[in-house]
Amino acid sequence: MKFLKCRTCILNFFLTSFIFTLYGCSNGVLNPKGYIAVEQRSLILTAFLSMLCIIIPVFFMTLFFLIKFRENNSNANYKPNWSNSHMIELLVWGFPILIICFLSILSWKSSHDLDPKKLIISNVRPIKIYVVSLDWKWLFIYPNENVATINELVFPVNTPIIFELTSNSVMNSFFIPSLGSQIYTMAGMKTKLNLIANESGIYKGISSNYSGVGFSNMKFRVIITKNYFFFKKWIQKVKNSSDRLDFLLGFRKIAYPSENETIKYYKNVEKNLFNIIVKKSQDIKK
């Protein structure tokens, strides 16, 4: 009776863990919503299956040898003078070398195909967005629309997005798991990232690099609109904000460290604000 109760508890534990594991995959890299993320998932699964070609035979042979050459198996051949087999050496070394060569070529090709700086080919005109990581929130600047937001990123579906990123303080990491391509932000340095979303919806954006006490809540909302009309409608909503953003007053105020920051909108963003932020950090280093 006690054994049955224990077995039920173990089964419930593994079933619950399995359900939570699948739920964790429902909104991440294994459930992509954009071209780059789809390619990255394919790369992950290909590498995973390739490595299983080594791991599964190793587990199988381990069990096989343990059973076949156990002490009380009278049917096994006893060869006390056996010391070498070229066939076993070929199998043990040959397959891993082939797998390593395959993964090396695959990684080299994927690194070039999925280069974050590589423009995404599309008939749709791309949108440029500047990203600045602050303590502990994200600032998104739309230079052509002359607006900015805190912790909310919006753009239309099937439209290439050109991100230029920097940090106002410590090193950070910009990551939208559903769209792929995590990339670092560093003070005084510009990095580039090209993404595209192929499905509309609301997704999660996170900081994937520890940056201090407010790191765990340094998240942002990503809204992919159904078309360009809804995007322009959102831009107009941001322009209706009463807050303006310039470097000397507005930016220094929002750059002050704070946690659990809410979504904010800014209109009339100072021209070249992104470049001013980058240059400020470069001047400090000098």
PDB file of N, CA, C and O in Angstrom, residues 200-252:
ATOM      1  N   SER A 200       1.127  38.348 -35.961  1.00  0.00           N
ATOM      2  CA  SER A 200       0.775  39.422 -35.028  1.00  0.00           C
ATOM      3  C   SER A 200       0.490  38.842 -33.645  1.00  0.00           C
ATOM      4  O   SER A 200       0.217  37.644 -33.498  1.00  0.00           O
ATOM      5  N   GLY A 201       0.552  39.688 -32.637  1.00  0.00           N
ATOM      6  CA  GLY A 201       0.299  39.214 -31.274  1.00  0.00           C
ATOM      7  C   GLY A 201       1.073  40.038 -30.265  1.00  0.00           C
ATOM      8  O   GLY A 201       1.697  41.044 -30.604  1.00  0.00           O
ATOM      9  N   ILE A 202       1.012  39.593 -29.026  1.00  0.00           N
ATOM     10  CA  ILE A 202       1.738  40.253 -27.936  1.00  0.00           C
ATOM     11  C   ILE A 202       2.757  39.269 -27.378  1.00  0.00           C
ATOM     12  O   ILE A 202       2.391  38.158 -26.976  1.00  0.00           O
ATOM     13  N   TYR A 203       4.006  39.665 -27.344  1.00  0.00           N
ATOM     14  CA  TYR A 203       5.089  38.789 -26.905  1.00  0.00           C
ATOM     15  C   TYR A 203       5.877  39.435 -25.779  1.00  0.00           C
ATOM     16  O   TYR A 203       5.716  40.621 -25.488  1.00  0.00           O
ATOM     17  N   LYS A 204       6.757  38.631 -25.197  1.00  0.00           N
ATOM     18  CA  LYS A 204       7.575  39.105 -24.083  1.00  0.00           C
ATOM     19  C   LYS A 204       8.972  39.468 -24.564  1.00  0.00           C
ATOM     20  O   LYS A 204       9.563  38.756 -25.360  1.00  0.00           O
ATOM     21  N   GLY A 205       9.481  40.571 -24.037  1.00  0.00           N
ATOM     22  CA  GLY A 205      10.871  40.938 -24.254  1.00  0.00           C
ATOM     23  C   GLY A 205      11.568  40.981 -22.907  1.00  0.00           C
ATOM     24  O   GLY A 205      10.979  41.422 -21.913  1.00  0.00           O
ATOM     25  N   ILE A 206      12.798  40.535 -22.849  1.00  0.00           N
ATOM     26  CA  ILE A 206      13.489  40.435 -21.562  1.00  0.00           C
ATOM     27  C   ILE A 206      14.918  40.945 -21.664  1.00  0.00           C
ATOM     28  O   ILE A 206      15.458  41.140 -22.756  1.00  0.00           O
ATOM     29  N   SER A 207      15.506  41.149 -20.509  1.00  0.00           N
ATOM     30  CA  SER A 207      16.948  41.329 -20.420  1.00  0.00           C
ATOM     31  C   SER A 207      17.524  39.979 -20.012  1.00  0.00           C
ATOM     32  O   SER A 207      17.140  39.425 -18.985  1.00  0.00           O
ATOM     33  N   SER A 208      18.434  39.437 -20.800  1.00  0.00           N
ATOM     34  CA  SER A 208      18.963  38.103 -20.506  1.00  0.00           C
ATOM     35  C   SER A 208      20.389  38.156 -19.965  1.00  0.00           C
ATOM     36  O   SER A 208      21.114  37.172 -20.029  1.00  0.00           O
ATOM     37  N   ASN A 209      20.793  39.324 -19.466  1.00  0.00           N
ATOM     38  CA  ASN A 209      22.127  39.451 -18.878  1.00  0.00           C
ATOM     39  C   ASN A 209      21.996  40.172 -17.530  1.00  0.00           C
ATOM     40  O   ASN A 209      21.489  41.297 -17.470  1.00  0.00           O
ATOM     41  N   TYR A 210      22.443  39.535 -16.467  1.00  0.00           N
ATOM     42  CA  TYR A 210      22.285  40.114 -15.127  1.00  0.00           C
ATOM     43  C   TYR A 210      22.938  41.493 -15.055  1.00  0.00           C
ATOM     44  O   TYR A 210      24.088  41.669 -15.446  1.00  0.00           O
ATOM     45  N   SER A 211      22.166  42.475 -14.545  1.00  0.00           N
ATOM     46  CA  SER A 211      22.675  43.845 -14.538  1.00  0.00           C
ATOM     47  C   SER A 211      22.395  44.570 -13.224  1.00  0.00           C
ATOM     48  O   SER A 211      22.384  45.796 -13.184  1.00  0.00           O
ATOM     49  N   GLY A 212      22.102  43.835 -12.169  1.00  0.00           N
ATOM     50  CA  GLY A 212      21.905  44.489 -10.886  1.00  0.00           C
ATOM     51  C   GLY A 212      20.610  44.101 -10.212  1.00  0.00           C
ATOM     52  O   GLY A 212      19.923  43.169 -10.637  1.00  0.00           O
ATOM     53  N   VAL A 213      20.256  44.834  -9.166  1.00  0.00           N
ATOM     54  CA  VAL A 213      19.130  44.435  -8.311  1.00  0.00           C
ATOM     55  C   VAL A 213      17.784  44.454  -9.049  1.00  0.00           C
ATOM     56  O   VAL A 213      16.878  43.707  -8.717  1.00  0.00           O
ATOM     57  N   GLY A 214      17.623  45.328 -10.052  1.00  0.00           N
ATOM     58  CA  GLY A 214      16.341  45.410 -10.758  1.00  0.00           C
ATOM     59  C   GLY A 214      16.265  44.544 -11.998  1.00  0.00           C
ATOM     60  O   GLY A 214      15.317  44.647 -12.782  1.00  0.00           O
ATOM     61  N   PHE A 215      17.248  43.660 -12.175  1.00  0.00           N
ATOM     62  CA  PHE A 215      17.337  42.852 -13.392  1.00  0.00           C
ATOM     63  C   PHE A 215      16.101  41.977 -13.630  1.00  0.00           C
ATOM     64  O   PHE A 215      15.599  41.883 -14.748  1.00  0.00           O
ATOM     65  N   SER A 216      15.598  41.337 -12.561  1.00  0.00           N
ATOM     66  CA  SER A 216      14.521  40.349 -12.745  1.00  0.00           C
ATOM     67  C   SER A 216      13.236  40.962 -13.303  1.00  0.00           C
ATOM     68  O   SER A 216      12.432  40.268 -13.922  1.00  0.00           O
ATOM     69  N   ASN A 217      13.019  42.254 -13.112  1.00  0.00           N
ATOM     70  CA  ASN A 217      11.812  42.904 -13.649  1.00  0.00           C
ATOM     71  C   ASN A 217      12.119  43.830 -14.817  1.00  0.00           C
ATOM     72  O   ASN A 217      11.289  44.661 -15.185  1.00  0.00           O
ATOM     73  N   MET A 218      13.284  43.672 -15.399  1.00  0.00           N
ATOM     74  CA  MET A 218      13.648  44.493 -16.561  1.00  0.00           C
ATOM     75  C   MET A 218      13.095  43.825 -17.819  1.00  0.00           C
ATOM     76  O   MET A 218      13.809  43.202 -18.596  1.00  0.00           O
ATOM     77  N   LYS A 219      11.778  43.973 -18.007  1.00  0.00           N
ATOM     78  CA  LYS A 219      11.086  43.321 -19.120  1.00  0.00           C
ATOM     79  C   LYS A 219      10.296  44.357 -19.901  1.00  0.00           C
ATOM     80  O   LYS A 219      10.023  45.454 -19.403  1.00  0.00           O
ATOM     81  N   PHE A 220       9.924  44.008 -21.108  1.00  0.00           N
ATOM     82  CA  PHE A 220       9.122  44.926 -21.914  1.00  0.00           C
ATOM     83  C   PHE A 220       8.104  44.143 -22.739  1.00  0.00           C
ATOM     84  O   PHE A 220       8.253  42.944 -22.980  1.00  0.00           O
ATOM     85  N   ARG A 221       7.061  44.864 -23.159  1.00  0.00           N
ATOM     86  CA  ARG A 221       5.982  44.245 -23.937  1.00  0.00           C
ATOM     87  C   ARG A 221       6.221  44.504 -25.423  1.00  0.00           C
ATOM     88  O   ARG A 221       6.531  45.626 -25.818  1.00  0.00           O
ATOM     89  N   VAL A 222       6.061  43.456 -26.226  1.00  0.00           N
ATOM     90  CA  VAL A 222       6.228  43.576 -27.679  1.00  0.00           C
ATOM     91  C   VAL A 222       4.866  43.341 -28.327  1.00  0.00           C
ATOM     92  O   VAL A 222       4.290  42.255 -28.213  1.00  0.00           O
ATOM     93  N   ILE A 223       4.370  44.357 -29.021  1.00  0.00           N
ATOM     94  CA  ILE A 223       3.074  44.242 -29.699  1.00  0.00           C
ATOM     95  C   ILE A 223       3.314  44.261 -31.208  1.00  0.00           C
ATOM     96  O   ILE A 223       3.863  45.231 -31.743  1.00  0.00           O
ATOM     97  N   ILE A 224       2.909  43.182 -31.876  1.00  0.00           N
ATOM     98  CA  ILE A 224       3.017  43.106 -33.332  1.00  0.00           C
ATOM     99  C   ILE A 224       1.628  43.390 -33.904  1.00  0.00           C
ATOM    100  O   ILE A 224       0.702  42.584 -33.725  1.00  0.00           O
ATOM    101  N   THR A 225       1.470  44.527 -34.565  1.00  0.00           N
ATOM    102  CA  THR A 225       0.152  44.903 -35.093  1.00  0.00           C
ATOM    103  C   THR A 225      -0.164  44.124 -36.373  1.00  0.00           C
ATOM    104  O   THR A 225       0.743  43.646 -37.074  1.00  0.00           O
ATOM    105  N   LYS A 226      -1.453  44.040 -36.693  1.00  0.00           N
ATOM    106  CA  LYS A 226      -1.891  43.244 -37.852  1.00  0.00           C
ATOM    107  C   LYS A 226      -1.460  43.855 -39.179  1.00  0.00           C
ATOM    108  O   LYS A 226      -1.287  43.145 -40.168  1.00  0.00           O
ATOM    109  N   ASN A 227      -1.317  45.183 -39.201  1.00  0.00           N
ATOM    110  CA  ASN A 227      -0.882  45.855 -40.423  1.00  0.00           C
ATOM    111  C   ASN A 227      -0.311  47.236 -40.071  1.00  0.00           C
ATOM    112  O   ASN A 227      -0.273  47.631 -38.901  1.00  0.00           O
ATOM    113  N   TYR A 228       0.087  47.969 -41.121  1.00  0.00           N
ATOM    114  CA  TYR A 228       0.727  49.262 -40.915  1.00  0.00           C
ATOM    115  C   TYR A 228      -0.264  50.292 -40.383  1.00  0.00           C
ATOM    116  O   TYR A 228       0.126  51.226 -39.664  1.00  0.00           O
ATOM    117  N   PHE A 229      -1.537  50.138 -40.724  1.00  0.00           N
ATOM    118  CA  PHE A 229      -2.560  51.086 -40.262  1.00  0.00           C
ATOM    119  C   PHE A 229      -2.618  51.126 -38.726  1.00  0.00           C
ATOM    120  O   PHE A 229      -2.649  52.201 -38.124  1.00  0.00           O
ATOM    121  N   PHE A 230      -2.634  49.944 -38.101  1.00  0.00           N
ATOM    122  CA  PHE A 230      -2.698  49.896 -36.635  1.00  0.00           C
ATOM    123  C   PHE A 230      -1.406  50.437 -36.010  1.00  0.00           C
ATOM    124  O   PHE A 230      -1.428  51.011 -34.914  1.00  0.00           O
ATOM    125  N   PHE A 231      -0.297  50.237 -36.705  1.00  0.00           N
ATOM    126  CA  PHE A 231       0.969  50.789 -36.212  1.00  0.00           C
ATOM    127  C   PHE A 231       0.929  52.322 -36.215  1.00  0.00           C
ATOM    128  O   PHE A 231       1.318  52.973 -35.238  1.00  0.00           O
ATOM    129  N   LYS A 232       0.439  52.906 -37.325  1.00  0.00           N
ATOM    130  CA  LYS A 232       0.332  54.366 -37.397  1.00  0.00           C
ATOM    131  C   LYS A 232      -0.650  54.892 -36.345  1.00  0.00           C
ATOM    132  O   LYS A 232      -0.463  55.984 -35.790  1.00  0.00           O
ATOM    133  N   LYS A 233      -1.683  54.098 -36.094  1.00  0.00           N
ATOM    134  CA  LYS A 233      -2.656  54.494 -35.064  1.00  0.00           C
ATOM    135  C   LYS A 233      -1.986  54.545 -33.686  1.00  0.00           C
ATOM    136  O   LYS A 233      -2.238  55.452 -32.884  1.00  0.00           O
ATOM    137  N   TRP A 234      -1.129  53.582 -33.417  1.00  0.00           N
ATOM    138  CA  TRP A 234      -0.398  53.558 -32.145  1.00  0.00           C
ATOM    139  C   TRP A 234       0.585  54.724 -32.069  1.00  0.00           C
ATOM    140  O   TRP A 234       0.729  55.354 -31.014  1.00  0.00           O
ATOM    141  N   ILE A 235       1.241  55.028 -33.187  1.00  0.00           N
ATOM    142  CA  ILE A 235       2.168  56.163 -33.212  1.00  0.00           C
ATOM    143  C   ILE A 235       1.423  57.452 -32.866  1.00  0.00           C
ATOM    144  O   ILE A 235       1.914  58.296 -32.091  1.00  0.00           O
ATOM    145  N   GLN A 236       0.228  57.603 -33.404  1.00  0.00           N
ATOM    146  CA  GLN A 236      -0.564  58.792 -33.102  1.00  0.00           C
ATOM    147  C   GLN A 236      -0.933  58.851 -31.625  1.00  0.00           C
ATOM    148  O   GLN A 236      -0.944  59.923 -31.013  1.00  0.00           O
ATOM    149  N   LYS A 237      -1.200  57.678 -31.032  1.00  0.00           N
ATOM    150  CA  LYS A 237      -1.506  57.608 -29.600  1.00  0.00           C
ATOM    151  C   LYS A 237      -0.307  58.090 -28.774  1.00  0.00           C
ATOM    152  O   LYS A 237      -0.470  58.831 -27.789  1.00  0.00           O
ATOM    153  N   VAL A 238       0.898  57.680 -29.179  1.00  0.00           N
ATOM    154  CA  VAL A 238       2.103  58.120 -28.467  1.00  0.00           C
ATOM    155  C   VAL A 238       2.297  59.629 -28.631  1.00  0.00           C
ATOM    156  O   VAL A 238       2.680  60.333 -27.686  1.00  0.00           O
ATOM    157  N   LYS A 239       2.004  60.141 -29.829  1.00  0.00           N
ATOM    158  CA  LYS A 239       2.172  61.579 -30.085  1.00  0.00           C
ATOM    159  C   LYS A 239       1.191  62.423 -29.286  1.00  0.00           C
ATOM    160  O   LYS A 239       1.423  63.617 -29.082  1.00  0.00           O
ATOM    161  N   ASN A 240       0.120  61.824 -28.827  1.00  0.00           N
ATOM    162  CA  ASN A 240      -0.842  62.549 -28.001  1.00  0.00           C
ATOM    163  C   ASN A 240      -0.381  62.692 -26.552  1.00  0.00           C
ATOM    164  O   ASN A 240      -1.050  63.348 -25.740  1.00  0.00           O
ATOM    165  N   SER A 241       0.755  62.056 -26.227  1.00  0.00           N
ATOM    166  CA  SER A 241       1.293  62.175 -24.865  1.00  0.00           C
ATOM    167  C   SER A 241       1.705  63.623 -24.590  1.00  0.00           C
ATOM    168  O   SER A 241       2.094  64.366 -25.496  1.00  0.00           O
ATOM    169  N   SER A 242       1.665  64.011 -23.339  1.00  0.00           N
ATOM    170  CA  SER A 242       2.057  65.386 -22.968  1.00  0.00           C
ATOM    171  C   SER A 242       3.542  65.475 -22.639  1.00  0.00           C
ATOM    172  O   SER A 242       4.080  66.572 -22.477  1.00  0.00           O
ATOM    173  N   ASP A 243       4.223  64.333 -22.520  1.00  0.00           N
ATOM    174  CA  ASP A 243       5.637  64.327 -22.131  1.00  0.00           C
ATOM    175  C   ASP A 243       6.550  64.457 -23.348  1.00  0.00           C
ATOM    176  O   ASP A 243       6.320  63.809 -24.378  1.00  0.00           O
ATOM    177  N   ARG A 244       7.589  65.250 -23.214  1.00  0.00           N
ATOM    178  CA  ARG A 244       8.614  65.395 -24.247  1.00  0.00           C
ATOM    179  C   ARG A 244       9.911  64.770 -23.736  1.00  0.00           C
ATOM    180  O   ARG A 244      10.065  64.543 -22.538  1.00  0.00           O
ATOM    181  N   LEU A 245      10.819  64.518 -24.652  1.00  0.00           N
ATOM    182  CA  LEU A 245      12.058  63.844 -24.243  1.00  0.00           C
ATOM    183  C   LEU A 245      13.267  64.515 -24.873  1.00  0.00           C
ATOM    184  O   LEU A 245      13.491  64.426 -26.082  1.00  0.00           O
ATOM    185  N   ASP A 246      14.050  65.216 -24.049  1.00  0.00           N
ATOM    186  CA  ASP A 246      15.334  65.738 -24.500  1.00  0.00           C
ATOM    187  C   ASP A 246      16.417  65.209 -23.564  1.00  0.00           C
ATOM    188  O   ASP A 246      16.128  64.579 -22.543  1.00  0.00           O
ATOM    189  N   PHE A 247      17.666  65.453 -23.916  1.00  0.00           N
ATOM    190  CA  PHE A 247      18.758  64.834 -23.158  1.00  0.00           C
ATOM    191  C   PHE A 247      18.960  65.474 -21.791  1.00  0.00           C
ATOM    192  O   PHE A 247      19.099  64.782 -20.780  1.00  0.00           O
ATOM    193  N   LEU A 248      18.940  66.793 -21.739  1.00  0.00           N
ATOM    194  CA  LEU A 248      19.318  67.483 -20.507  1.00  0.00           C
ATOM    195  C   LEU A 248      18.312  67.283 -19.375  1.00  0.00           C
ATOM    196  O   LEU A 248      18.690  67.142 -18.216  1.00  0.00           O
ATOM    197  N   LEU A 249      17.026  67.250 -19.696  1.00  0.00           N
ATOM    198  CA  LEU A 249      16.033  67.136 -18.633  1.00  0.00           C
ATOM    199  C   LEU A 249      15.349  65.764 -18.637  1.00  0.00           C
ATOM    200  O   LEU A 249      15.491  64.982 -17.714  1.00  0.00           O
ATOM    201  N   GLY A 250      14.608  65.487 -19.712  1.00  0.00           N
ATOM    202  CA  GLY A 250      13.805  64.257 -19.756  1.00  0.00           C
ATOM    203  C   GLY A 250      14.625  62.984 -19.647  1.00  0.00           C
ATOM    204  O   GLY A 250      14.339  62.104 -18.824  1.00  0.00           O
ATOM    205  N   PHE A 251      15.701  62.879 -20.434  1.00  0.00           N
ATOM    206  CA  PHE A 251      16.459  61.634 -20.439  1.00  0.00           C
ATOM    207  C   PHE A 251      17.173  61.398 -19.108  1.00  0.00           C
ATOM    208  O   PHE A 251      17.191  60.273 -18.602  1.00  0.00           O
ATOM    209  N   ARG A 252      17.772  62.433 -18.555  1.00  0.00           N
ATOM    210  CA  ARG A 252      18.481  62.259 -17.278  1.00  0.00           C
ATOM    211  C   ARG A 252      17.531  61.825 -16.169  1.00  0.00           C
ATOM    212  O   ARG A 252      17.912  61.112 -15.243  1.00  0.00           O
TER     213      ARG A 252
END
